[in-house]
XYZ file of C-alpha atoms in Angstrom:
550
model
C 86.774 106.699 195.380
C 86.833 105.028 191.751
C 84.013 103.915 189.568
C 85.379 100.089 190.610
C 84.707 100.478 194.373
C 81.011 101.831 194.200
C 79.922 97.992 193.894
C 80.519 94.958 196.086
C 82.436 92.857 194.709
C 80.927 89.413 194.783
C 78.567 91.754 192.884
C 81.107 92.571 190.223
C 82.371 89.235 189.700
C 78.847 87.437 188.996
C 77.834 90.662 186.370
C 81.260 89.403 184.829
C 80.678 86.060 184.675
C 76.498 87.205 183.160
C 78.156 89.419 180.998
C 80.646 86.235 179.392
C 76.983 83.896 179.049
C 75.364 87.396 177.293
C 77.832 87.342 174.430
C 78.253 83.586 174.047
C 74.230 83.556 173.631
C 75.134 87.166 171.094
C 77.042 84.405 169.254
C 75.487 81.556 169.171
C 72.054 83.373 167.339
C 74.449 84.608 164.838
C 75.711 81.217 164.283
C 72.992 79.818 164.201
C 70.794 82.201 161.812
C 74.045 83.181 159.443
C 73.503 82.583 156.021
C 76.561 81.858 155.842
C 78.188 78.367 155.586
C 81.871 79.563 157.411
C 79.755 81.042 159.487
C 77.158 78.665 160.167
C 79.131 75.572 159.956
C 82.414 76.774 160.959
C 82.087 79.949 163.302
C 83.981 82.297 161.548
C 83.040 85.113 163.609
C 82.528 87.213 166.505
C 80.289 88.407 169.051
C 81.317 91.078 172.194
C 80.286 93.714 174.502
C 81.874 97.267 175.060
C 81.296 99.549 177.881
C 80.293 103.474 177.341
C 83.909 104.484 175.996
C 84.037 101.901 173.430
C 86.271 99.125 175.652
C 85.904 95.666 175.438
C 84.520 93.996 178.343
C 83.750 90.001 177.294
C 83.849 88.281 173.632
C 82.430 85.211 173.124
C 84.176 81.947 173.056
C 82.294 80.991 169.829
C 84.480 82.951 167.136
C 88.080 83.478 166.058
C 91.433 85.823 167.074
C 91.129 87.786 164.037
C 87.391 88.628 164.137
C 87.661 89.061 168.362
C 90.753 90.632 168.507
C 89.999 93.407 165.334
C 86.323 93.950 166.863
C 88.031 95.157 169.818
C 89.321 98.306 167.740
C 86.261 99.074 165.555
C 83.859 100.270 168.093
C 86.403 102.837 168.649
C 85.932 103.649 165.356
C 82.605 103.848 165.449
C 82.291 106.067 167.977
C 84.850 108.202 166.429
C 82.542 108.867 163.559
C 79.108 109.149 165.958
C 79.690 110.419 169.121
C 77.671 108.984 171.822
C 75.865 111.864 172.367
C 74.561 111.772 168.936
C 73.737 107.742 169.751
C 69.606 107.115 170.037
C 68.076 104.029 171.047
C 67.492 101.972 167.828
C 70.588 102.867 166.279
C 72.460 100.084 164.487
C 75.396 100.708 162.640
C 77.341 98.892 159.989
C 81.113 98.469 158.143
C 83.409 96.519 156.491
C 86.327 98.935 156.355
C 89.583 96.971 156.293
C 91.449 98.997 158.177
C 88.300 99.970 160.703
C 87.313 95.659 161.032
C 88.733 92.678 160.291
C 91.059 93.329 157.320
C 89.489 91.948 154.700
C 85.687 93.393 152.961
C 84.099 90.030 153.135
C 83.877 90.589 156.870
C 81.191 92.817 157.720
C 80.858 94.749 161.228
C 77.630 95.984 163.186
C 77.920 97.840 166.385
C 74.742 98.691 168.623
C 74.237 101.200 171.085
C 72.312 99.706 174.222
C 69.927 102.112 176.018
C 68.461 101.447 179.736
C 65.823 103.607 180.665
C 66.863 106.196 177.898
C 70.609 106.097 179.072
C 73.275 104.614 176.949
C 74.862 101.965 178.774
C 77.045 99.780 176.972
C 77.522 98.699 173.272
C 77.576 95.194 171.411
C 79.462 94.849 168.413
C 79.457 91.482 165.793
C 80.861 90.824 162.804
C 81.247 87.834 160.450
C 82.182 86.326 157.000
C 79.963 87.070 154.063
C 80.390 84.214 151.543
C 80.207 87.107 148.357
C 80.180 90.804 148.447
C 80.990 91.481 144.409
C 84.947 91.497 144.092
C 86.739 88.414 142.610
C 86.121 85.395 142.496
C 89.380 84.778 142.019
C 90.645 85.026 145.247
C 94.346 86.126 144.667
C 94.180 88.617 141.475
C 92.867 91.855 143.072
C 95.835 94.825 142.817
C 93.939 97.616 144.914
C 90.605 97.559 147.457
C 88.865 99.344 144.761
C 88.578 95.405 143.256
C 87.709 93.762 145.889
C 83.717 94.212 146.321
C 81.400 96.451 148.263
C 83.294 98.882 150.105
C 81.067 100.363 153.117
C 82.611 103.218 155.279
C 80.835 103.352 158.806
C 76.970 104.085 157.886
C 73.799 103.999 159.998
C 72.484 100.810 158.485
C 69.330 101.165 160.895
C 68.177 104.684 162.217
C 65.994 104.800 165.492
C 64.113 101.810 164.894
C 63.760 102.287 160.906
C 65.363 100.200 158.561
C 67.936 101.816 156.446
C 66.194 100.532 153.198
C 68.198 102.002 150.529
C 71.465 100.831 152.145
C 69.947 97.567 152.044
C 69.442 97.793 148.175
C 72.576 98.773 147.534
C 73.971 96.173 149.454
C 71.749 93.489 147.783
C 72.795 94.535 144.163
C 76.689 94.236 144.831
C 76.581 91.010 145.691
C 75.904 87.502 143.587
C 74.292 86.057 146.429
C 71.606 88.526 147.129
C 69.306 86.992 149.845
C 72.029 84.800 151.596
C 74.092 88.545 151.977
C 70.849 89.993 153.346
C 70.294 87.303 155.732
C 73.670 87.664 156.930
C 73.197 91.881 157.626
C 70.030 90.816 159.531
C 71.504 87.824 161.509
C 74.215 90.470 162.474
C 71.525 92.935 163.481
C 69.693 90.416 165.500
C 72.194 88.848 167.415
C 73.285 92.279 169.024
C 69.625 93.373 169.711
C 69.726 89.965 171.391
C 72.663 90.793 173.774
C 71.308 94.177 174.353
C 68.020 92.533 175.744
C 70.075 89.983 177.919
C 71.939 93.137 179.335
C 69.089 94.814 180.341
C 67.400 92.344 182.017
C 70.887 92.135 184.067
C 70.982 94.922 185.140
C 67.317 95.309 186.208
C 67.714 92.427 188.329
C 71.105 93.970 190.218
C 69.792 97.671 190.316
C 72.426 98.868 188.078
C 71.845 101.964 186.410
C 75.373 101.915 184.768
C 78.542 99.436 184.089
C 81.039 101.963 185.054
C 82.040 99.842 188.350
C 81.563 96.780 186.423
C 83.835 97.631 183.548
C 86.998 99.427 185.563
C 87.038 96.119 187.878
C 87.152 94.057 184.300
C 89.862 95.833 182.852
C 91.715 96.757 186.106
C 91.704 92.973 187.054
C 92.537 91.596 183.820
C 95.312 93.666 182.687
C 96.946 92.943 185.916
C 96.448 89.322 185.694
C 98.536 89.560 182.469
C 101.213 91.880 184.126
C 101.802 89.342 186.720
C 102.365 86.395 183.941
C 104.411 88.932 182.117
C 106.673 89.275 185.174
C 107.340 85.744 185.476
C 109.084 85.732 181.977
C 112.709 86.584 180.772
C 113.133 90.599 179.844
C 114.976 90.752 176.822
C 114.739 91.313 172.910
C 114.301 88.179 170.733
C 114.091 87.843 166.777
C 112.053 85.841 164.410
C 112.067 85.052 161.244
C 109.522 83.349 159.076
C 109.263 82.543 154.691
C 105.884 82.235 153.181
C 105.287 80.437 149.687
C 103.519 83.966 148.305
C 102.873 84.107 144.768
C 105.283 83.813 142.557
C 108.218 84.894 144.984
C 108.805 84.528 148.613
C 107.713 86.420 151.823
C 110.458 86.913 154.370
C 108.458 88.246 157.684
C 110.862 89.436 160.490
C 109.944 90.553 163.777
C 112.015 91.727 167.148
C 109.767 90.707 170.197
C 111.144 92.411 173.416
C 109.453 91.896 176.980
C 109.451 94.360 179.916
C 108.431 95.022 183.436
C 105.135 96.794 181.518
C 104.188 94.457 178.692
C 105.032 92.718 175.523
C 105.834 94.880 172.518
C 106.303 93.272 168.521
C 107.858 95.116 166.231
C 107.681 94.162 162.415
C 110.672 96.462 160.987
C 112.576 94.009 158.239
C 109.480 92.747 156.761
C 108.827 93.568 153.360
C 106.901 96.363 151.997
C 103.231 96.273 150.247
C 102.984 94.045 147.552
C 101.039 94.715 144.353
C 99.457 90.994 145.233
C 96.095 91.262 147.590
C 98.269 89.585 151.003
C 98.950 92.835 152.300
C 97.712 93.192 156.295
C 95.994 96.150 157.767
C 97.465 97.004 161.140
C 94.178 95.482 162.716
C 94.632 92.394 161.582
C 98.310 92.168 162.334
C 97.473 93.528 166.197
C 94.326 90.859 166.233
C 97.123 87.479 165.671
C 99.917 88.891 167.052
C 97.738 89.563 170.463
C 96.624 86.236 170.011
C 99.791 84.356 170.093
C 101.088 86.427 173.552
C 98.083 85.175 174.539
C 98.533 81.437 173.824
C 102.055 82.095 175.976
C 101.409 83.786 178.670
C 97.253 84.852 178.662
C 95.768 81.553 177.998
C 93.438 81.568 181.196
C 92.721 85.219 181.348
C 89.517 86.495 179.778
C 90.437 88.707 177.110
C 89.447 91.847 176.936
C 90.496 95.601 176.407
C 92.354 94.928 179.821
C 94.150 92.008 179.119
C 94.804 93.190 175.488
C 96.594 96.203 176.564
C 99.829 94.978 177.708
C 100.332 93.745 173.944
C 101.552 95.994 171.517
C 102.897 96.242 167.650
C 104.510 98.889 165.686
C 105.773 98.071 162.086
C 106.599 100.466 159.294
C 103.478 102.524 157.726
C 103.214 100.793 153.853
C 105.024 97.324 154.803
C 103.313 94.369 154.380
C 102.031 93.734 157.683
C 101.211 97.915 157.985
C 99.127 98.296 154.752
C 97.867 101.140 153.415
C 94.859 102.089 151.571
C 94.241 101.379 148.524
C 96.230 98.377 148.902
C 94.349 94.997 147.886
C 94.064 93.196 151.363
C 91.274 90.250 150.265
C 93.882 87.177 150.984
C 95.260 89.458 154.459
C 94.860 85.974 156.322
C 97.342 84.318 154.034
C 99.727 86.551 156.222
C 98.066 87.182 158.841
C 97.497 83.713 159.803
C 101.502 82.789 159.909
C 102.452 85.672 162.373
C 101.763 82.991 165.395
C 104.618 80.979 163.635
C 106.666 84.807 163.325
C 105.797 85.588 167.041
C 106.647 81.615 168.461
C 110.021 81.887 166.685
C 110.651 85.019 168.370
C 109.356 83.629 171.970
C 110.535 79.830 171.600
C 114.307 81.904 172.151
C 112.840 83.079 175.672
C 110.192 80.111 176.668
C 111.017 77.003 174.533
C 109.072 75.125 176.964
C 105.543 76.653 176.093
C 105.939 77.271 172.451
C 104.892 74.612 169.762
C 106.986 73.708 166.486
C 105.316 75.690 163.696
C 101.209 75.013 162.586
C 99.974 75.018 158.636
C 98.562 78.402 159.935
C 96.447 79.440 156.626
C 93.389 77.593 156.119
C 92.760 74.989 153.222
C 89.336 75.485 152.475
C 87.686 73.974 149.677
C 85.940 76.720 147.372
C 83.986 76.241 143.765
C 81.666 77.708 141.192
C 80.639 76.040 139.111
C 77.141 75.120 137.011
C 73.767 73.701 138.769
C 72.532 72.732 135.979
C 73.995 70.825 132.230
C 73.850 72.510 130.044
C 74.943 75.607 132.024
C 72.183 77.982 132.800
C 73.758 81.591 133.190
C 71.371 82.288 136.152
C 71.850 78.996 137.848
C 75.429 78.771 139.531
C 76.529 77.691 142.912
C 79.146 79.508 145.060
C 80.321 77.570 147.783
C 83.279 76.977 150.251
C 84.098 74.699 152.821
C 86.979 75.040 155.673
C 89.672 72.573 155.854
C 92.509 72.669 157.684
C 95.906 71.004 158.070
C 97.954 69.896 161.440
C 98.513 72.232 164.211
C 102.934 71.876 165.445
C 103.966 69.629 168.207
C 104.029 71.282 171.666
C 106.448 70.204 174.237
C 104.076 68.278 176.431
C 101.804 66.454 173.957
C 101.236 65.765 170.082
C 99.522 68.990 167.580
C 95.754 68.529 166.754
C 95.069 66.645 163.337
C 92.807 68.596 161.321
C 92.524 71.763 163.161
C 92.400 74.973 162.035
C 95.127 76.413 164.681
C 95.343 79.415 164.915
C 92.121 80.810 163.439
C 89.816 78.587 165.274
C 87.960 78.569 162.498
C 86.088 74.747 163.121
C 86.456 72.550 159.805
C 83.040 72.102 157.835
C 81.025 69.174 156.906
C 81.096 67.953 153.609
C 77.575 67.121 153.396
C 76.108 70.941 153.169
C 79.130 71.424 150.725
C 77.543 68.809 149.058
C 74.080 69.879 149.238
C 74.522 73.499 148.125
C 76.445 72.433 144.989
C 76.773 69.855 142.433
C 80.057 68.706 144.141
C 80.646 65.216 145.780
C 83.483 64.639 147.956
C 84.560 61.667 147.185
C 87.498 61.035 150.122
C 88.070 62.855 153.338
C 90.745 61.436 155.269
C 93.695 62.150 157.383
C 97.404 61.925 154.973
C 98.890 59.691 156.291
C 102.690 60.334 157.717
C 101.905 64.161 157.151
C 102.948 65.214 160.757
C 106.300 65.600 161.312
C 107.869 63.413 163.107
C 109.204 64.084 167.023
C 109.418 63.266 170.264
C 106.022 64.874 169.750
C 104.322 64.373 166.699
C 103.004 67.222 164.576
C 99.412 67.181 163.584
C 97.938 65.416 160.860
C 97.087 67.252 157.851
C 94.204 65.760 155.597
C 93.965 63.869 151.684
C 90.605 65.526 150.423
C 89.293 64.315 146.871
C 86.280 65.801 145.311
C 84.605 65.857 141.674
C 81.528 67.859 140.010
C 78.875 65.117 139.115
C 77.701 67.376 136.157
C 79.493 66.612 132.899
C 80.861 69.947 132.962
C 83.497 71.969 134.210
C 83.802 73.954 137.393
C 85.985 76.505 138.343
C 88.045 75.806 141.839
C 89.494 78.621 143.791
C 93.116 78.196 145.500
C 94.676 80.489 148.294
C 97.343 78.196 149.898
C 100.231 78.340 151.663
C 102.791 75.957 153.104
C 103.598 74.479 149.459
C 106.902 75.680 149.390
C 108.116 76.071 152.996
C 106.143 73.151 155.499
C 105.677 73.727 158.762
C 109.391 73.559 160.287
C 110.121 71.227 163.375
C 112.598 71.927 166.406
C 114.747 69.982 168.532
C 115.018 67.396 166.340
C 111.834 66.739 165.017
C 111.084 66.795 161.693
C 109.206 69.377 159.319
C 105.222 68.117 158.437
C 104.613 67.584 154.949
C 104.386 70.356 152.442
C 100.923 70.746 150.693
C 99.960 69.955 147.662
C 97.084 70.490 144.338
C 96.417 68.022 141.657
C 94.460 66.759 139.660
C 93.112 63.279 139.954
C 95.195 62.730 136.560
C 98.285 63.644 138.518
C 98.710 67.271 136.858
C 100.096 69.883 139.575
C 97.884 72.893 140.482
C 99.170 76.275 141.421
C 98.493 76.631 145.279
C 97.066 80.117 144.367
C 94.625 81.085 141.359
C 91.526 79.915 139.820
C 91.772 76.372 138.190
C 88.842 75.100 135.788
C 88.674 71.678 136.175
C 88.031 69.724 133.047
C 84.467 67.660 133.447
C 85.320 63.688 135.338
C 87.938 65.115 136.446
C 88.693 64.872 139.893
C 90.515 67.806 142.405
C 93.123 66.071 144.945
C 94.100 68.195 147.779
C 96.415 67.783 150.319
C 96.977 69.518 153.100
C 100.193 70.079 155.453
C 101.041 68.644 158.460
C 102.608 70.210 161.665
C 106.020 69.958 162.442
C 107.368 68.124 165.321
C 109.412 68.293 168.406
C 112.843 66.793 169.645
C 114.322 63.833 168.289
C 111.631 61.134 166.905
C 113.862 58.361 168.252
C 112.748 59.120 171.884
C 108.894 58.699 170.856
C 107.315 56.637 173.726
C 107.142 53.353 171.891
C 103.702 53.222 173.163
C 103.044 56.338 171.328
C 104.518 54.577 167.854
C 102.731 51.485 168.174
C 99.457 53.933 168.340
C 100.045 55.862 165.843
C 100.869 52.683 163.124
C 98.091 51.000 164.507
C 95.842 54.164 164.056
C 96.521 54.519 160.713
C 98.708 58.067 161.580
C 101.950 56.675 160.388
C 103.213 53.977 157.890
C 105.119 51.027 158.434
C 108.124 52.271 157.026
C 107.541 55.479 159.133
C 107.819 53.586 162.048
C 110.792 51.463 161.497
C 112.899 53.809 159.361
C 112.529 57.488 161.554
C 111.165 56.405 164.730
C 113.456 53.329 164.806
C 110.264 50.740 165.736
């Protein structure tokens, strides 16, 4: 008899289901108590629960692929470095380890034993984006991790019940935003106490004295649920390709994608190796969006877990791009990391064209400044903020990409009132760009015209990690790429999509973001579709009479 049959199983399935509401309520206290504005405002983040060997059994919806999917790994770390024996109740641990979390150091990791009755029972893990942990503020000129801020290996951050004090000073004098970095480490402490609470009081009211049942039946179910979808699909190898802007000089990505009778398996050989520039990818990261577009395909209504995450495997060469290695500088890893959807949907749009979308803007285009709060400048009055923006998401065969949607980091766009209100920035326009989607039989997503100005009379300094300048978003079919980004000046001067710009004072910052691509020939558009698009203000006249043939 197994672990999974020593518990009915209308019993199993509602413990599930609690489990799922325990770590969305995890989340939504860290959301909500985050310091944090991407975190706060745009849920950059993530919230889960592990059984006793360190395996995922339910993340929160509230969060994105890269945090989920790379949280998944680093309680294995964890427990690699503190065996659970060693584990007592009270016991919080803490990391940002790029290659043990979520790639970059600006995310950091807790992980929580939970204790019933003196027993440890499970573990809840969190992590989320901390707006400054020293490093950079240029967000593209690090050359090794070593630059890149507060490095923490995997520490006990609380011991027991007793606050790890000096950690906490150390961590508060490495960063330029000392009480908003602090509030983050305790909004990540409390939201797994939180979960750990919620658990007990679960299994109190089933007379459970362990998960063991609970968690095989999980996994068991889920990573046959994916098997079965898996099955339905043509076996075969498949190749992608994909060319990022990257600084300076190009990134050609490559990837072979080859399904079987016993999962999906990427492999990355062909991509370039490590480059000197901070866009280098720890293995985590690559496995967290390269899981997460299988998913998309052939996952989408499976819960994902270590179960249904199993089936989905990388390999790529040790020192390429995608495999970095320490020391390498890895603070921009989602500049990457973000495209291999695009890399992966290539590959799969050869096997199952008719569930694949044309390609996304991927990378996020968030606004971020520093800049003066005062005039004149007071060198212990600055602001450091950022905002999330986003571009279009690609046509999919059945319907148009998402305007303004941060595909595929689900990382929700921010308002641009607490930008506002933390800084001395006004945004001046926020509007969808008009004829930015490329055109289709579906239509790509919109991507957005965003125009902002510091009302001090002095300069700021503006902070660009962009991609999509020099190769849009690429339609199929037919359709037509979205429009290529773009950084000016309100003068008309052309910004580097990567660097730190100071921006003269009245002068005004113009971004604007790319659009999706689209799908199949725009000349079979459902006229209804045209007419609602010119009449919403998506495309221009000339649009509609010149490609769509209105």
């Amino acid at each position: 008899m197994t672990a999974a049959d020593s518990v009915d199983l209308v019993t199993k399935q509602i413990v599930w289901n609690r489990l799922t509401a325990i770590v969305e309520e995890q989340a939504q206290v860290l959301q909500s108590t985050a310091f944090s504005t991407i975190v706060r405002e745009s849920g950059d983040l993530a919230a889960g629960v592990f059984d006793a060997r360190g395996r995922m059994l339910a993340q929160a919806v509230t969060g994105t692929p890269g945090h989920v999917n790379s949280m998944a790994l680093a309680v294995g770390h964890v427990i690699a470095h503190y065996p659970l024996h060693e584990m007592r109740p009270g016991d919080v641990f803490i990391h940002n380890d790029p290659w043990m979390g979520t790639g970059h150091t600006n995310d950091i990791s807790v992980t929580t034993p939970c204790f019933l009755d003196g027993k440890l029972v499970a573990i809840f893990a969190c992590n989320s984006h901390i707006m400054d942990i020293g490093g950079p503020i240029d967000r593209v000129s690090s050359t090794d991790v070593f630059m890149e801020g507060l490095y923490l290996p995997i520490v006990k951050i609380v011991d027991a019940g007793v606050m790890n004090e000096a950690l906490m000073a150390v961590i508060r004098a490495n960063t330029r935003q000392p009480v908003e970095t602090v509030g983050d480490v305790y909004s990540l402490i409390n939201c797994n106490a939180i979960g750990g609470k919620r658990l007990a009081e679960t299994m109190r009211e089933f007379a459970l004295d362990r998960l063991d049942a609970i968690s095989d039946y999980i996994i068991e179910t889920s990573r046959e649920a994916v098997l079965r979808e898996i099955a339905k699909l043509p076996k075969g190898t498949w190749h992608g390709e994909l060319t990022l802007d990257g600084n300076n000089e190009p990134i050609h990505l490559k990837a072979a994608l080859t399904i079987s009778d016993t999962g999906i398996h990427v492999d990355y050989t062909g991509s370039p190796p490590m480059t000197k520039r901070n866009y280098n990818v720890p293995l985590c990261y690559t496995l967290a969006y390269t899981s997460y577009a299988i998913g998309c395909v052939v996952a989408k209504d499976i819960p994902n877990n270590h179960g249904s995450l199993e089936p989905r495997t990388i390999s790529a060469p040790e020192g390429s791009i995608v495999n970095a290695l320490k020391p390498a500088a890895v603070l921009a890893r989602a500049q990457i990391g973000l495209m291999l959807p695009d890399l992966i949907f290539n590959c799969l749009r050869q096997a199952v064209p008719h569930r694949v979308p044309a390609e996304n803007t991927g990378v996020l285009w968030s606004l971020r400044a520093k800049g003066p709060r005062s005039s004149p400048p007071r060198l212990d009055d600055h602001y450091l903020v950022q905002l999330v923006t986003t571009g279009g998401m690609g046509a999919l065969p059945s319907r148009d990409g998402m305007s303004a949607t941060g595909f595929p980091s689900g990382v929700r766009g921010g308002p641009v009132e607490v930008f506002e209100s933390l800084s001395t920035i006004i945004v001046w326009q926020k509007e969808y760009r008009i004829d930015s989607g490329g055109a289709g039989k579906t239509r790509g997503g919109l991507g957005q015209h965003i125009e902002l100005q510091s009302l001090l009379d002095e300069s700021f300094l503006y902070n660009a990690v962009y991609e999509r300048v020099d190769n849009p978003p690429r339609g199929y079919d037919g359709g037509q790429n979205g429009a290529a980004g773009r950084l000016l000046l309100g003068s008309g001067a052309k910004l580097a999509a990567k660097g730190a710009h100071i921006i003269p004072p009245g002068e005004r910052v113009v971004v604007l973001s790319p659009g999706g691509g689209g799908l199949g020939d725009p000349k079979t558009r459902d006229r209804a579709l045209v007419l609602a698009d010119l009449r919403d203000g998506m495309i221009s006249a000339e649009a509609a009479k010149d490609i769509y043939g209105l």
